[in-house]
Tab-separated table of N, CA and C in Angstrom:
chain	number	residue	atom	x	y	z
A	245	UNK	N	90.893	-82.429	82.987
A	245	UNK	CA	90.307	-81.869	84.187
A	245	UNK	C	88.962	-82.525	84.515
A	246	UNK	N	88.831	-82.504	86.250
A	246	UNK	CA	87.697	-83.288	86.151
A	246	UNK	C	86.420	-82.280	85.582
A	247	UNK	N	84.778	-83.053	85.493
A	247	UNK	CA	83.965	-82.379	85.441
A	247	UNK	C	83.426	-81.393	87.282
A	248	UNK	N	82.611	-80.115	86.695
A	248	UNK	CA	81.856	-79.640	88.061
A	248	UNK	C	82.771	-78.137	87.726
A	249	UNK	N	83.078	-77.351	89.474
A	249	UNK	CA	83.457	-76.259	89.421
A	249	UNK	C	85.110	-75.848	89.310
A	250	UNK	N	85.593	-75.057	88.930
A	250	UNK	CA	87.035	-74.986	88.497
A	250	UNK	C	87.886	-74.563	89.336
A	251	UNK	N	88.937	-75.255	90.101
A	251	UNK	CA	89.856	-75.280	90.579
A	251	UNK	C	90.405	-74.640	90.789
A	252	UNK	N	91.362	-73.589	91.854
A	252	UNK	CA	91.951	-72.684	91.620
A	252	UNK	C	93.467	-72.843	92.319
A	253	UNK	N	94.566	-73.340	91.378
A	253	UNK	CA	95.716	-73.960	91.809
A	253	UNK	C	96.810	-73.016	91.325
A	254	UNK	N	98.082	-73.164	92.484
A	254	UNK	CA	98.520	-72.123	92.716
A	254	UNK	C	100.614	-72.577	92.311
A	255	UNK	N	101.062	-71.829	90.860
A	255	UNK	CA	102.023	-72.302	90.457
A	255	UNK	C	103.251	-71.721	91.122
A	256	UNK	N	104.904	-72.630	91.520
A	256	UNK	CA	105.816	-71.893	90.955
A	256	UNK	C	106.178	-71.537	89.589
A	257	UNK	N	106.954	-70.271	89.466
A	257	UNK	CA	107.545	-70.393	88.157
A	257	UNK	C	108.344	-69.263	87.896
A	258	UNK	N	109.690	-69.684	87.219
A	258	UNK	CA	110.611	-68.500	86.676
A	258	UNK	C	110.124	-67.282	85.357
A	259	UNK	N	108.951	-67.971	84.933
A	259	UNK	CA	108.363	-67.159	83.475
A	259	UNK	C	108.125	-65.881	84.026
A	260	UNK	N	108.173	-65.349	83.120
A	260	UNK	CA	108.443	-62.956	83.192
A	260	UNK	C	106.733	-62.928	82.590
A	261	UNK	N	105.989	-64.162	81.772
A	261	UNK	CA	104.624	-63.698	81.711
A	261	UNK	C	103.504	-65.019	81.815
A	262	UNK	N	102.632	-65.434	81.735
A	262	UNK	CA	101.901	-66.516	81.704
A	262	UNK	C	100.471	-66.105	81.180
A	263	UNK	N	99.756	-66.821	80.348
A	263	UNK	CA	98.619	-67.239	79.735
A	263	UNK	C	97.890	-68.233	79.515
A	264	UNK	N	96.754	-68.295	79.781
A	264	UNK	CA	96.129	-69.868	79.731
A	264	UNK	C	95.838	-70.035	77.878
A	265	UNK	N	95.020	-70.763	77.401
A	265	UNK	CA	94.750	-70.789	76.243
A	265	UNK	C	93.505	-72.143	75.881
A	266	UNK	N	92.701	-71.395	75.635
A	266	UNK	CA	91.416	-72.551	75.612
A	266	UNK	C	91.610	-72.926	74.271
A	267	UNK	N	90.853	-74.858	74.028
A	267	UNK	CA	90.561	-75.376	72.682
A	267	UNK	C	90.316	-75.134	71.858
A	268	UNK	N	89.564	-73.337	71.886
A	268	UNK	CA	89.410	-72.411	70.879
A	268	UNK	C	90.403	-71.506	70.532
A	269	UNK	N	91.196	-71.812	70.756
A	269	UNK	CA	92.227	-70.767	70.924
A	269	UNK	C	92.706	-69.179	71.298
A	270	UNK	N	91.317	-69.142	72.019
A	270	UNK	CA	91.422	-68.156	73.168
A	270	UNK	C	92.197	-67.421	74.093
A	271	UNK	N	92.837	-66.612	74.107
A	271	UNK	CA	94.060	-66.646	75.025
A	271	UNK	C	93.795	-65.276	76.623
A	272	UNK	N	93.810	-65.937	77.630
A	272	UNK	CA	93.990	-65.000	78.471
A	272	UNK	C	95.034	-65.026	79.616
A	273	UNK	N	95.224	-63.233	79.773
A	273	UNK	CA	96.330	-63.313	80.146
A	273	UNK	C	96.197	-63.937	81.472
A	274	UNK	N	97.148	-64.046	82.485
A	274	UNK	CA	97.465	-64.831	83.592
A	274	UNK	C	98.474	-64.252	84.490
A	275	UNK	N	98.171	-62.961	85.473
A	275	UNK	CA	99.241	-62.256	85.855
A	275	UNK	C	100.435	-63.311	86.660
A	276	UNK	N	101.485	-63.236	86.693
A	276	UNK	CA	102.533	-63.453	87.587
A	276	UNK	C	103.138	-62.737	88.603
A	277	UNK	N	102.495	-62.851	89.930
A	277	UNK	CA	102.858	-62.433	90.978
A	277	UNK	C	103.940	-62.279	91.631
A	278	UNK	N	104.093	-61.478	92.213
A	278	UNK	CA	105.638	-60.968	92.978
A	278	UNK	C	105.877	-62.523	93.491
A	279	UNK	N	107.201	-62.554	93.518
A	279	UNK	CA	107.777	-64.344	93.955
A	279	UNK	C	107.764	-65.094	93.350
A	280	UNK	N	107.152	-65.260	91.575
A	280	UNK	CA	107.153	-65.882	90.714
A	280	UNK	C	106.006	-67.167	90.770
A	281	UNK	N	104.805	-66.372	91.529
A	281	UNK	CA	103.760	-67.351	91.433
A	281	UNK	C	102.451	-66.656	90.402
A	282	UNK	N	101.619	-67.841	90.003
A	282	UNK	CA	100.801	-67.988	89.092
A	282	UNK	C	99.506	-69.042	89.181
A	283	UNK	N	98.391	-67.966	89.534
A	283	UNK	CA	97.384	-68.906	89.688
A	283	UNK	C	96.319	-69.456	88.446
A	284	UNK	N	96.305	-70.613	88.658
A	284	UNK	CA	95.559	-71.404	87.233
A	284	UNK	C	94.189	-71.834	87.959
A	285	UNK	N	93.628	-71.370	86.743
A	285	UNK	CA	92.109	-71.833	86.950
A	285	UNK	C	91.920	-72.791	86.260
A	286	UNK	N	91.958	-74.144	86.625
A	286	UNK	CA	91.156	-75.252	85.901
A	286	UNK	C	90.258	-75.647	86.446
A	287	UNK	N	89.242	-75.673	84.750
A	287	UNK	CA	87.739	-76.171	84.864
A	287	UNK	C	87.449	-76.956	84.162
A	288	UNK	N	86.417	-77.244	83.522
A	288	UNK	CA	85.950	-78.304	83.206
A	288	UNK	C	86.406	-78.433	81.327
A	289	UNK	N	86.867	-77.374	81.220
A	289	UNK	CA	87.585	-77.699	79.395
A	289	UNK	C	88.782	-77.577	79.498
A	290	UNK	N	89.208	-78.234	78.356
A	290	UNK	CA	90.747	-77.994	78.638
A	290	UNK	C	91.800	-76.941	78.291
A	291	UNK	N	92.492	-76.317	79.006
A	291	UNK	CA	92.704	-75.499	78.330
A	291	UNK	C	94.188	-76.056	78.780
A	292	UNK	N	95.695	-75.158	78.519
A	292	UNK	CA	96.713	-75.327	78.533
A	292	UNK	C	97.070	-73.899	79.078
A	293	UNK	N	98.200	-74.133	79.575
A	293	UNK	CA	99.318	-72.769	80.353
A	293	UNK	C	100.309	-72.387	79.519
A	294	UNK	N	100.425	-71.196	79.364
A	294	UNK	CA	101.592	-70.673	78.281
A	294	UNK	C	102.451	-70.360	79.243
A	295	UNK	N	103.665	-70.046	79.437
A	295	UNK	CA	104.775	-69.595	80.142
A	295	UNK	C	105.592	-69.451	79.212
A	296	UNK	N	105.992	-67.420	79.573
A	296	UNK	CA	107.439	-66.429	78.626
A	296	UNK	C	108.037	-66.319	79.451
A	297	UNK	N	109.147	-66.293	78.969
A	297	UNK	CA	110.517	-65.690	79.709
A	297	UNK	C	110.943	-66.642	80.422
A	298	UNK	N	112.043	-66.529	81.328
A	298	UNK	CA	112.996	-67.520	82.071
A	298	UNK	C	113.296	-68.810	81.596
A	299	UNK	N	113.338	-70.017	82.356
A	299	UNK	CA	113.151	-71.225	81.876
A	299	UNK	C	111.605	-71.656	81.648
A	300	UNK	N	110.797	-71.347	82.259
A	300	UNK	CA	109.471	-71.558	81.787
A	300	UNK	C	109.070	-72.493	82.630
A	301	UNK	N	109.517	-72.814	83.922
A	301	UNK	CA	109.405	-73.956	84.451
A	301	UNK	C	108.484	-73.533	85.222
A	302	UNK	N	107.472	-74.595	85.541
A	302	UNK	CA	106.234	-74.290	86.718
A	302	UNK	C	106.360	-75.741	87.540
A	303	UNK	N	106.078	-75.227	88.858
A	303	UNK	CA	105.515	-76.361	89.611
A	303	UNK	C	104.770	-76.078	90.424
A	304	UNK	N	103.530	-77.335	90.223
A	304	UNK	CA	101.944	-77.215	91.111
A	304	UNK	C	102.202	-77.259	92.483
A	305	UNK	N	102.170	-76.021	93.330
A	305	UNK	CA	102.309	-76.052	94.677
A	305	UNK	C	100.905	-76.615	95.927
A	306	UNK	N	99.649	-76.577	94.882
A	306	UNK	CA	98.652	-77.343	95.627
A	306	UNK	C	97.519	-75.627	95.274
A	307	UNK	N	96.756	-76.368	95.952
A	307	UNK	CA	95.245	-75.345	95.577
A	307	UNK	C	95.772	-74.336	96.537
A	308	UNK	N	94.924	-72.890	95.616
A	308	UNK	CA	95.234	-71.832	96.021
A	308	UNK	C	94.309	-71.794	97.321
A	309	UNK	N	92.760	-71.945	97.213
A	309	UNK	CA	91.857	-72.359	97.901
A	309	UNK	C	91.364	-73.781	97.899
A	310	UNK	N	90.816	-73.781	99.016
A	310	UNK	CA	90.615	-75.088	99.740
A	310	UNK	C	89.356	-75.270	100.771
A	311	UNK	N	87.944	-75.391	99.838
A	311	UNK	CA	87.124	-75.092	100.984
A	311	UNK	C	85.912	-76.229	101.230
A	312	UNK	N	86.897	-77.466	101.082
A	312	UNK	CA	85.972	-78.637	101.939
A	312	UNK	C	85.142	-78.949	101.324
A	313	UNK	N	84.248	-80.048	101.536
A	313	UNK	CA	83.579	-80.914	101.362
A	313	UNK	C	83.201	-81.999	101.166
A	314	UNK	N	82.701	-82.451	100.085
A	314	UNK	CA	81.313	-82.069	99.790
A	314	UNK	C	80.157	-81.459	101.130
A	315	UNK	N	79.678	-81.104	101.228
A	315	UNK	CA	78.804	-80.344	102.070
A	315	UNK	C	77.621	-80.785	102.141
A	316	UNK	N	76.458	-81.145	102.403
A	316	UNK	CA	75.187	-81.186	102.859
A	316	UNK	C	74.206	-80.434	103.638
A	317	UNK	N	73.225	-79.695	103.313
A	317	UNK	CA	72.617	-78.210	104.395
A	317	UNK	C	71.352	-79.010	104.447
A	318	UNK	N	71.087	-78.829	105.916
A	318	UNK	CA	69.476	-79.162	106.078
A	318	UNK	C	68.728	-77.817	106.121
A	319	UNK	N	67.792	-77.774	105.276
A	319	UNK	CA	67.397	-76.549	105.672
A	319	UNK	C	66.628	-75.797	107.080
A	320	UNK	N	67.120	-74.650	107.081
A	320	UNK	CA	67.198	-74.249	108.671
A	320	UNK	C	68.182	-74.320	109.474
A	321	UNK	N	69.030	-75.342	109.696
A	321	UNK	CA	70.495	-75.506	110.169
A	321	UNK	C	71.789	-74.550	109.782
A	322	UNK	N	72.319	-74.350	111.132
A	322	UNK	CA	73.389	-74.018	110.292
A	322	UNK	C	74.464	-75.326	110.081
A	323	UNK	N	75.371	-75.008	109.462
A	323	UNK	CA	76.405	-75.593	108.869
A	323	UNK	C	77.523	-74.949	108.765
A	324	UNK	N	79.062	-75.435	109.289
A	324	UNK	CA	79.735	-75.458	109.786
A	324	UNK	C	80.887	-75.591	108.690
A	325	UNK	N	81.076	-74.568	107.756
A	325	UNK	CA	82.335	-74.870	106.218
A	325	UNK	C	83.246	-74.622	106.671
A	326	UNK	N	84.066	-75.648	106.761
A	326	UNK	CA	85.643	-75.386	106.968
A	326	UNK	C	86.502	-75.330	105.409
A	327	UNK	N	87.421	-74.207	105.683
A	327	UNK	CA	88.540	-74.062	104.445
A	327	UNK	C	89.825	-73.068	104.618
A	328	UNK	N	90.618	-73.133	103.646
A	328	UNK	CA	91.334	-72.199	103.883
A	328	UNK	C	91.773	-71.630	102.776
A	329	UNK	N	92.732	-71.017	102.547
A	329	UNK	CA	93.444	-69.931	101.508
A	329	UNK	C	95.085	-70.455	101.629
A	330	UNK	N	95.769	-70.509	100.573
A	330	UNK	CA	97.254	-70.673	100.968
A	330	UNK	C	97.683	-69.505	100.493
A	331	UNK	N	98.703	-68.175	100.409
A	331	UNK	CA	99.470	-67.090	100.261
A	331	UNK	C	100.577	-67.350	98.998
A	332	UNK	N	99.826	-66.632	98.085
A	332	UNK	CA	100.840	-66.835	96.581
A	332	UNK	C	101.633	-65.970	96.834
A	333	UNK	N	101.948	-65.392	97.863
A	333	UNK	CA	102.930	-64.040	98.507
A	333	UNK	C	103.950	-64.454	99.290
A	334	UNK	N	104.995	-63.619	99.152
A	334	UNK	CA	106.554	-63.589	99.476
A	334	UNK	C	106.470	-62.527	100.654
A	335	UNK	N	105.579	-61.638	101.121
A	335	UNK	CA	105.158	-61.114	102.028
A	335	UNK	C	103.866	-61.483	102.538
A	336	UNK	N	103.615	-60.683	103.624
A	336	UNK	CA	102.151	-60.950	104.338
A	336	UNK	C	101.037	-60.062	103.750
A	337	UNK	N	100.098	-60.510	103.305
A	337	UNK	CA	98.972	-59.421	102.741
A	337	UNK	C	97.512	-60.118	103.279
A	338	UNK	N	96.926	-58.819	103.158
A	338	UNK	CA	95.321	-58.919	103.270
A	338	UNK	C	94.615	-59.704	102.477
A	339	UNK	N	93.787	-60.340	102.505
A	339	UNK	CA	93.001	-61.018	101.333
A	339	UNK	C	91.458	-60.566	102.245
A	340	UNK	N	90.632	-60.133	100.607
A	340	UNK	CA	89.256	-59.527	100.809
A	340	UNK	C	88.302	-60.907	100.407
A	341	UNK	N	87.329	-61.537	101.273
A	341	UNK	CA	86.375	-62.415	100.632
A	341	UNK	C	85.138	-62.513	100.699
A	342	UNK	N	84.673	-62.655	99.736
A	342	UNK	CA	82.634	-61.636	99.485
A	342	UNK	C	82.340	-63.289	99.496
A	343	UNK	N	80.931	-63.786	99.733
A	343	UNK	CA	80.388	-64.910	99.901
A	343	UNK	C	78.891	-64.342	99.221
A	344	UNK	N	78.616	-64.870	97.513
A	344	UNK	CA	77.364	-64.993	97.181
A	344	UNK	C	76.646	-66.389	96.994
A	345	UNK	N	74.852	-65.691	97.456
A	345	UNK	CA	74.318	-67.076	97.545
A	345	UNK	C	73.275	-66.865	96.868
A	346	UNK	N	72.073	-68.131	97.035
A	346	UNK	CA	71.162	-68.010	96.165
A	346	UNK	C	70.152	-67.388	96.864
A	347	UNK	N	68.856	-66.516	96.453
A	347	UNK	CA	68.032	-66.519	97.181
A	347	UNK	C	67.650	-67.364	98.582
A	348	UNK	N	67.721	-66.612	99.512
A	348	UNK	CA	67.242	-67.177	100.778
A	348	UNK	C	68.284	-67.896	101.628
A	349	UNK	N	69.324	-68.233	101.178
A	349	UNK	CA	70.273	-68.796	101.804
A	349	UNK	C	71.568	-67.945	102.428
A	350	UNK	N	72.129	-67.812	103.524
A	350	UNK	CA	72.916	-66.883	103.947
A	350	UNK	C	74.412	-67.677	104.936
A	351	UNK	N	75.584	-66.888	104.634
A	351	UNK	CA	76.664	-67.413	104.841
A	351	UNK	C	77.082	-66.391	105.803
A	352	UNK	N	77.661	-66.517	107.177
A	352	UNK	CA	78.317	-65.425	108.103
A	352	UNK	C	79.664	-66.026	108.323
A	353	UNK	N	80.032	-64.301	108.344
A	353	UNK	CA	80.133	-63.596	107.430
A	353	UNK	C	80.508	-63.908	105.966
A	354	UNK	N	79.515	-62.507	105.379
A	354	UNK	CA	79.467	-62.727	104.095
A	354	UNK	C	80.648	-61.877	103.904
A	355	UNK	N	81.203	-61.038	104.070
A	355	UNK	CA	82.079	-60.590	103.584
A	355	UNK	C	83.314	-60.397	105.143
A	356	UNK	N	84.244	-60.287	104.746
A	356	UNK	CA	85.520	-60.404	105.349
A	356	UNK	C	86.161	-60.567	104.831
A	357	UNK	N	87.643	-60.156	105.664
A	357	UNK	CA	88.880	-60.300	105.203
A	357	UNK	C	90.037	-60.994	106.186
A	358	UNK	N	90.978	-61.337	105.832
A	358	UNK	CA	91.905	-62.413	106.710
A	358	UNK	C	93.298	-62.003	106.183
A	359	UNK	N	94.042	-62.180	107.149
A	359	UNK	CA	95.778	-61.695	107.120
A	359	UNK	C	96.462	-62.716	106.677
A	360	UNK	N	97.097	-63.008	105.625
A	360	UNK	CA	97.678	-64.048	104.888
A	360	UNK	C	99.009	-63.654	105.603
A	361	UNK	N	99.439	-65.266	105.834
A	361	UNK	CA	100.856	-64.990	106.334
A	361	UNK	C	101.763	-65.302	105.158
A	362	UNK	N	103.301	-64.715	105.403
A	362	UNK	CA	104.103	-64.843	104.420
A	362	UNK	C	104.036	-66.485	103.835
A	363	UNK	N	103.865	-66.551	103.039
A	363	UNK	CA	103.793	-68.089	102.256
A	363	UNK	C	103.306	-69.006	102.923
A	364	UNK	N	102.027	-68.702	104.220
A	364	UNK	CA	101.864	-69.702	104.793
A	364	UNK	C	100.285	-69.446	104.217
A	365	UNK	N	99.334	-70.340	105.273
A	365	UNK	CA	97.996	-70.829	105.082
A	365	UNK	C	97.214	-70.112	105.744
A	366	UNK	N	95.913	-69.979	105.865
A	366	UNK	CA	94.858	-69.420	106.615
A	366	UNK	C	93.767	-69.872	106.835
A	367	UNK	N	93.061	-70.648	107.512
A	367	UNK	CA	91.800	-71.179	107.927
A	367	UNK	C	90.541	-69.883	107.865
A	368	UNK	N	89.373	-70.387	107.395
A	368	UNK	CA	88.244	-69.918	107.396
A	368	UNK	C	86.913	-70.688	107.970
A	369	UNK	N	86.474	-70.412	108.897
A	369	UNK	CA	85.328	-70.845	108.891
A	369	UNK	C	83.514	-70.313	108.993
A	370	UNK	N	83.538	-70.219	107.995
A	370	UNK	CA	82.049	-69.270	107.953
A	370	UNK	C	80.971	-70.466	108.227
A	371	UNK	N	79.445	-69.594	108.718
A	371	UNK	CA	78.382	-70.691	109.150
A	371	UNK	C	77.597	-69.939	107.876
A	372	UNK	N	76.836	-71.677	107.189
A	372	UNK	CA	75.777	-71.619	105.941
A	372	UNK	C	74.991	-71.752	106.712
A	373	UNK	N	73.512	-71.221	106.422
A	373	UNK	CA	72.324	-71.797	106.708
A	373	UNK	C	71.480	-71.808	105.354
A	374	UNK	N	70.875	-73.054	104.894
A	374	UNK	CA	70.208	-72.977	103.967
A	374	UNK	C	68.124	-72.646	104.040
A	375	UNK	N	68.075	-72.145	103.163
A	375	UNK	CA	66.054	-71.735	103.538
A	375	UNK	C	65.621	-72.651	104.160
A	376	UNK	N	64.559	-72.791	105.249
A	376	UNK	CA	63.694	-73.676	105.859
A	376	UNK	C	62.639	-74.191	105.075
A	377	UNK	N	61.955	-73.410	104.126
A	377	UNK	CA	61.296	-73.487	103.416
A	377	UNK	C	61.399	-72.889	101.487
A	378	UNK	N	62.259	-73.629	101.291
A	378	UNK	CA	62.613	-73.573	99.784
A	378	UNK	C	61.919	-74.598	98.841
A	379	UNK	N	61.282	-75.331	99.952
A	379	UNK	CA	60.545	-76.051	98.388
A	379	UNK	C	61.433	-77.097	97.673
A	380	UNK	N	62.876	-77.116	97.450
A	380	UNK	CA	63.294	-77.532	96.830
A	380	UNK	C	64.443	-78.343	97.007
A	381	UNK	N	65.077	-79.627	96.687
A	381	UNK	CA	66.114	-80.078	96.867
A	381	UNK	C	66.934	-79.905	95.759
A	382	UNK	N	67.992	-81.076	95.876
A	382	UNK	CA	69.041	-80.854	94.807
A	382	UNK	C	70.720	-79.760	95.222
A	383	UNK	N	71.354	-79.660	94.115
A	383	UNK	CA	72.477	-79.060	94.391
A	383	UNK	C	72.155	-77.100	94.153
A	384	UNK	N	72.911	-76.317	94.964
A	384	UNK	CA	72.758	-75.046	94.770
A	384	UNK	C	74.364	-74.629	94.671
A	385	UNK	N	74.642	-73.252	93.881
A	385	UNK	CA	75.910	-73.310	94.283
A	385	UNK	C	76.243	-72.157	94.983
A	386	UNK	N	77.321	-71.806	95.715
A	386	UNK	CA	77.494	-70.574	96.061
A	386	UNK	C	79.057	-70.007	95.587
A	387	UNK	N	79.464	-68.736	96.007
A	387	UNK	CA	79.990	-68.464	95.054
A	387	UNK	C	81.268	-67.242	96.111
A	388	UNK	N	82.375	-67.421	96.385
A	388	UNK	CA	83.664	-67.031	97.288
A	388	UNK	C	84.248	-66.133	96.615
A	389	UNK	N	83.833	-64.737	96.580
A	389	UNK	CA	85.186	-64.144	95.516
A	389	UNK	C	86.037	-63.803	96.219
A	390	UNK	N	87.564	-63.445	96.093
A	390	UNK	CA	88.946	-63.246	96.911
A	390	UNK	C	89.513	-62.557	95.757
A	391	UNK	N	90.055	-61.352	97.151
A	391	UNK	CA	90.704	-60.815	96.037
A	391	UNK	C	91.928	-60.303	97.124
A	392	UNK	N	92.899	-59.812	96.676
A	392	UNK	CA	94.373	-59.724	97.489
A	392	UNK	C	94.419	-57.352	96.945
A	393	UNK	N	93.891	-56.632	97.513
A	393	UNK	CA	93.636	-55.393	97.334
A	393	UNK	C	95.226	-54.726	96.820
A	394	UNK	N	95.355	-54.237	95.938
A	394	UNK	CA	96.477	-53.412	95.769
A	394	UNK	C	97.497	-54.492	94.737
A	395	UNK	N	97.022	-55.694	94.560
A	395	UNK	CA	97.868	-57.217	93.920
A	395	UNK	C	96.799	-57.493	92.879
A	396	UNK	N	97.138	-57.687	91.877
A	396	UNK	CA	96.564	-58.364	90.619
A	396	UNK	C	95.809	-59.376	91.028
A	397	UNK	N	95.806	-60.323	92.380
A	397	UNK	CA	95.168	-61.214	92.630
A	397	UNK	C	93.683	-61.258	92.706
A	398	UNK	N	93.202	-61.733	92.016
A	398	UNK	CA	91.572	-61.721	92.007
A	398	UNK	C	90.722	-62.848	91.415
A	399	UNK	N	90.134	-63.522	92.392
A	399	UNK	CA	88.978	-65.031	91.504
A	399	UNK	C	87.653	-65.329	92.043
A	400	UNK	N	86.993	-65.882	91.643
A	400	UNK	CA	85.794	-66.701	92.664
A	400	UNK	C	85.884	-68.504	92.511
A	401	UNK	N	85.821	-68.218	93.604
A	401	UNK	CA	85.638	-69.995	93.842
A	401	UNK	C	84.154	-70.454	94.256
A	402	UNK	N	83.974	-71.730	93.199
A	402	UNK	CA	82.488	-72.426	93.449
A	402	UNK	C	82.507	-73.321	94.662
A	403	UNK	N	81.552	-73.264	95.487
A	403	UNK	CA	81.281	-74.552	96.257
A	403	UNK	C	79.775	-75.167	96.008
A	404	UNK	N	79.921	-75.923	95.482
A	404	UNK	CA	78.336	-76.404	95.579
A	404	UNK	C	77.943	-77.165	96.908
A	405	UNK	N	76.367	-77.298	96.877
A	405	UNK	CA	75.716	-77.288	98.583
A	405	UNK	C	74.638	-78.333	98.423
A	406	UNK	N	74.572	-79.578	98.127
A	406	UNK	CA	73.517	-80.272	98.387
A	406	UNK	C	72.452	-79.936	99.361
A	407	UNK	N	71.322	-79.942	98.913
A	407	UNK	CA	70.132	-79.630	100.065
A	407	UNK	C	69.221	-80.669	100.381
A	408	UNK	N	69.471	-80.915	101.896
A	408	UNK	CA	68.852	-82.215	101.927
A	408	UNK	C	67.397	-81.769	102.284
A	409	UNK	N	66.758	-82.691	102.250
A	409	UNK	CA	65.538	-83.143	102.461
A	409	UNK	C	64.682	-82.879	103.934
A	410	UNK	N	64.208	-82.025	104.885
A	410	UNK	CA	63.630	-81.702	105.883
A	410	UNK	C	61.873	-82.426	105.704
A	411	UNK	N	62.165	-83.240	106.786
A	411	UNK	CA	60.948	-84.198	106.878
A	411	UNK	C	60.219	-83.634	108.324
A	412	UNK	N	59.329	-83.018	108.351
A	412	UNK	CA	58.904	-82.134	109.745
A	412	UNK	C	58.286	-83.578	110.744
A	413	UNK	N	58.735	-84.185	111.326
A	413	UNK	CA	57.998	-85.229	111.740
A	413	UNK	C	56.538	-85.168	112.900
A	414	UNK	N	56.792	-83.386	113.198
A	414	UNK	CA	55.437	-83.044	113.895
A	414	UNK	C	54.157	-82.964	113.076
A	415	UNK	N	54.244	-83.312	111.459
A	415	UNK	CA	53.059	-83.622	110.685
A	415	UNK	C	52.492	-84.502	110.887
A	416	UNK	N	53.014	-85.637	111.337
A	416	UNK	CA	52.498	-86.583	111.496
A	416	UNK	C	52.116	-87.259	112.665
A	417	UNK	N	52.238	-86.295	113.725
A	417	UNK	CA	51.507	-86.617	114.800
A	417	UNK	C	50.070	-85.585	115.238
């Protein structure tokens, strides 16, 4: 897996249970959703997928989420994140999504929710604005939790936010 924030990819599979299992030999469970899907979190260690029952067969249907980038915020600006969600569902359901940030920085809306269509996709586009006056550059991260209400489904997804550099050029006149 590469290095940075962890992935959240979205399996077929005939297995009746699923578990990831870290280098330590750690084991957590991994619900399997109505329709025989299974979402894997890969991050930056390696871990492996257990699959019980059936044939055990999985196949990577593509990221569960999908929310663009790399990104760049000037501070003060807004910014314009495009992404979406794909539906690990065999029906249509709600999906709930909270948006945390760091001090001073704010995402609209921060919280909402969006109508997942039966096995299809959903576009999101929320506006970042990063502090005008933070003092600081470098990467920040923010932080997407989703959760599917009444469904075992539940994660957060990282996006990190480069902060560029605001050069006031009325200083210098």
């Amino acid at each position: 897996p590469a290095a940075g924030p962890a992935r959240h990819y979205l399996l077929a599979t005939d297995a009746k249970s699923a578990a990831t299992l870290d280098i330590m030999g750690n084991r957590n469970d991994t619900p399997v959703l109505p329709g025989g899907r299974v979402v894997l979190v890969n991050g930056p260690a390696p871990a492996y997928l257990v699959l019980k029952g059936g044939q055990t067969r999985g196949k990577v249907l593509g990221p569960l989420a999908d929310l663009g980038g790399p990104y760049v915020a000037v501070p003060g600006r807004p910014l314009a994140l495009r992404g979406s969600f794909v539906s690990p569902f065999s029906e249509a359901a709600r999906l709930k999504l909270t948006w945390s940030t760091p001090a001073g920085w704010s995402v609209t809306p921060a919280e909402f929710a969006v109508d997942l269509p039966k096995g299809g996709r959903v576009a999101i586009e929320p506006k970042l604005v990063a502090p005008r006056e933070s003092g600081r550059t470098g990467r920040e991260n923010l932080s997407l939790r989703y959760e599917a209400p009444g469904t075992s489904l539940t994660g957060t997804v990282v996006l990190p936010v480069d902060l560029a550099v605001l050069i006031d050029d009325r200083a210098a006149q």
